[in-house]
Short mmCIF file of C-alpha atoms in Angstrom, two decimals:
data_model
loop_
_atom_site.label_atom_id
_atom_site.label_comp_id
_atom_site.label_asym_id
_atom_site.label_seq_id
_atom_site.Cartn_x
_atom_site.Cartn_y
_atom_site.Cartn_z
CA GLN A 25 46.31 55.76 120.21
CA VAL A 26 44.04 54.95 117.27
CA HIS A 27 42.96 51.57 115.97
CA LEU A 28 42.29 51.17 112.24
CA VAL A 29 40.31 48.46 110.46
CA GLU A 30 40.09 48.29 106.66
CA SER A 31 37.33 46.61 104.70
CA GLY A 32 36.00 46.44 101.17
CA GLY A 33 38.77 44.60 99.36
CA GLY A 34 38.15 41.67 97.05
CA LEU A 35 38.46 40.27 93.56
CA VAL A 36 37.27 42.40 90.66
CA GLN A 37 37.70 42.35 86.91
CA ALA A 38 39.74 45.00 85.14
CA GLY A 39 37.65 48.10 84.62
CA GLY A 40 35.61 47.46 87.73
CA SER A 41 35.29 49.42 90.95
CA LEU A 42 35.75 48.89 94.66
CA ARG A 43 35.34 51.14 97.65
CA LEU A 44 37.66 50.60 100.58
CA SER A 45 36.72 51.81 104.04
CA CYS A 46 38.90 52.35 107.07
CA ALA A 47 37.14 52.68 110.41
CA ALA A 48 39.02 54.32 113.25
CA SER A 49 38.53 54.04 116.98
CA GLY A 50 40.39 55.48 119.91
CA HIS A 51 41.64 59.04 119.89
CA THR A 52 39.77 61.81 118.10
CA PHE A 53 39.78 60.87 114.44
CA SER A 54 39.72 64.46 113.25
CA ARG A 55 43.19 65.06 114.75
CA TYR A 56 44.77 62.73 112.20
CA ALA A 57 45.75 63.10 108.60
CA MET A 58 45.02 59.84 106.82
CA GLY A 59 46.69 57.98 104.01
CA TRP A 60 46.12 54.95 101.86
CA PHE A 61 49.12 52.86 100.88
CA ARG A 62 49.52 49.65 98.94
CA GLN A 63 52.10 46.93 98.72
CA ALA A 64 52.36 44.35 95.98
CA PRO A 65 54.43 41.17 96.36
CA GLY A 66 58.13 41.92 96.03
CA LYS A 67 57.58 45.68 95.95
CA GLU A 68 57.93 48.46 98.47
CA ARG A 69 54.94 50.02 100.14
CA GLU A 70 53.80 53.03 98.15
CA SER A 71 51.54 55.96 98.83
CA VAL A 72 48.27 55.90 96.91
CA ALA A 73 46.33 58.82 98.39
CA GLY A 74 46.25 61.13 101.38
CA ILE A 75 43.84 63.53 103.03
CA SER A 76 44.29 66.28 105.58
CA ARG A 77 42.57 66.03 108.93
CA SER A 78 39.90 68.52 107.86
CA GLY A 79 39.37 66.80 104.53
CA GLY A 80 40.08 70.03 102.69
CA ASN A 81 43.30 68.86 101.05
CA THR A 82 43.86 65.61 99.22
CA TYR A 83 46.62 63.90 97.28
CA SER A 84 46.59 61.12 94.71
CA ALA A 85 49.60 59.36 93.25
CA ASP A 86 50.12 59.84 89.52
CA SER A 87 49.47 56.15 88.95
CA VAL A 88 45.91 56.43 90.28
CA LYS A 89 45.03 60.05 89.54
CA GLY A 90 41.64 60.35 87.91
CA ARG A 91 40.70 56.82 88.97
CA PHE A 92 40.97 56.78 92.78
CA THR A 93 39.38 59.26 95.18
CA ILE A 94 40.03 59.61 98.89
CA ALA A 95 37.43 61.05 101.22
CA ARG A 96 36.71 61.09 104.93
CA ASP A 97 33.72 61.43 107.21
CA ASN A 98 34.90 62.71 110.58
CA GLY A 99 31.44 62.17 112.01
CA LYS A 100 31.73 58.46 111.24
CA ASN A 101 35.46 58.18 112.01
CA THR A 102 35.98 56.67 108.57
CA VAL A 103 38.18 57.29 105.56
CA TYR A 104 37.32 55.90 102.14
CA LEU A 105 39.14 55.07 98.95
CA GLN A 106 36.90 54.89 95.90
CA MET A 107 38.70 52.96 93.18
CA ASN A 108 37.37 53.05 89.63
CA SER A 109 38.69 51.75 86.32
CA LEU A 110 40.81 49.22 88.16
CA LYS A 111 43.79 47.67 86.41
CA PRO A 112 45.68 44.42 87.10
CA GLU A 113 48.64 46.51 88.27
CA ASP A 114 46.47 47.84 91.10
CA THR A 115 46.59 44.39 92.68
CA ALA A 116 48.09 44.74 96.17
CA VAL A 117 47.35 44.75 99.85
CA TYR A 118 45.91 48.15 100.70
CA TYR A 119 46.56 49.75 104.06
CA CYS A 120 45.17 52.82 105.71
CA ALA A 121 47.36 54.82 108.07
CA ALA A 122 46.99 57.71 110.49
CA ALA A 123 49.43 60.53 111.23
CA LEU A 124 48.97 62.93 114.13
CA ASP A 125 49.45 65.88 111.81
CA PRO A 126 47.25 68.44 110.02
CA PHE A 127 48.41 67.36 106.57
CA TYR A 128 49.11 64.06 104.86
CA THR A 129 52.52 62.83 103.84
CA VAL A 130 53.58 60.22 101.32
CA VAL A 131 56.29 58.88 103.63
CA PRO A 132 55.17 55.68 105.38
CA SER A 133 57.42 56.23 108.39
CA GLU A 134 55.56 59.46 109.19
CA TYR A 135 52.43 57.46 110.02
CA GLY A 136 52.21 56.10 113.52
CA TYR A 137 49.19 53.86 113.13
CA TRP A 138 48.34 51.26 110.52
CA GLY A 139 45.48 48.92 109.77
CA GLN A 140 45.94 45.24 109.06
CA GLY A 141 45.43 45.65 105.30
CA THR A 142 42.86 44.42 102.83
CA GLN A 143 43.64 42.47 99.65
CA VAL A 144 42.61 43.90 96.29
CA THR A 145 43.00 41.62 93.29
CA VAL A 146 42.22 42.81 89.78
CA SER A 147 41.93 40.15 87.11
CA SER A 148 42.59 40.83 83.44
#
């Protein structure tokens, strides 16, 4: 089992940046592919970015490509989401998730472990 705790959310003006962190404890972090998801009020949870367990392969949703970057440090048991050029439509609760798999997936049900979420609010 792995326990995930997100941090780094907050209120930022449009065009600003935030870096989310997700610290993992429990089983060996490097066995898990990791994903970042977000959910805005009244909307379904959507995949934002994913990274393979080695860190060698990454994915970014079209809506955030070129603005958001996912990275991981297996030595620190942490995955990051660097968010630049933030837009009001990025406002959501952001969750990190772990899948006992070599590669990421964009399907939420494929992830067995989730953090509690961190709120990101982008003002216009």
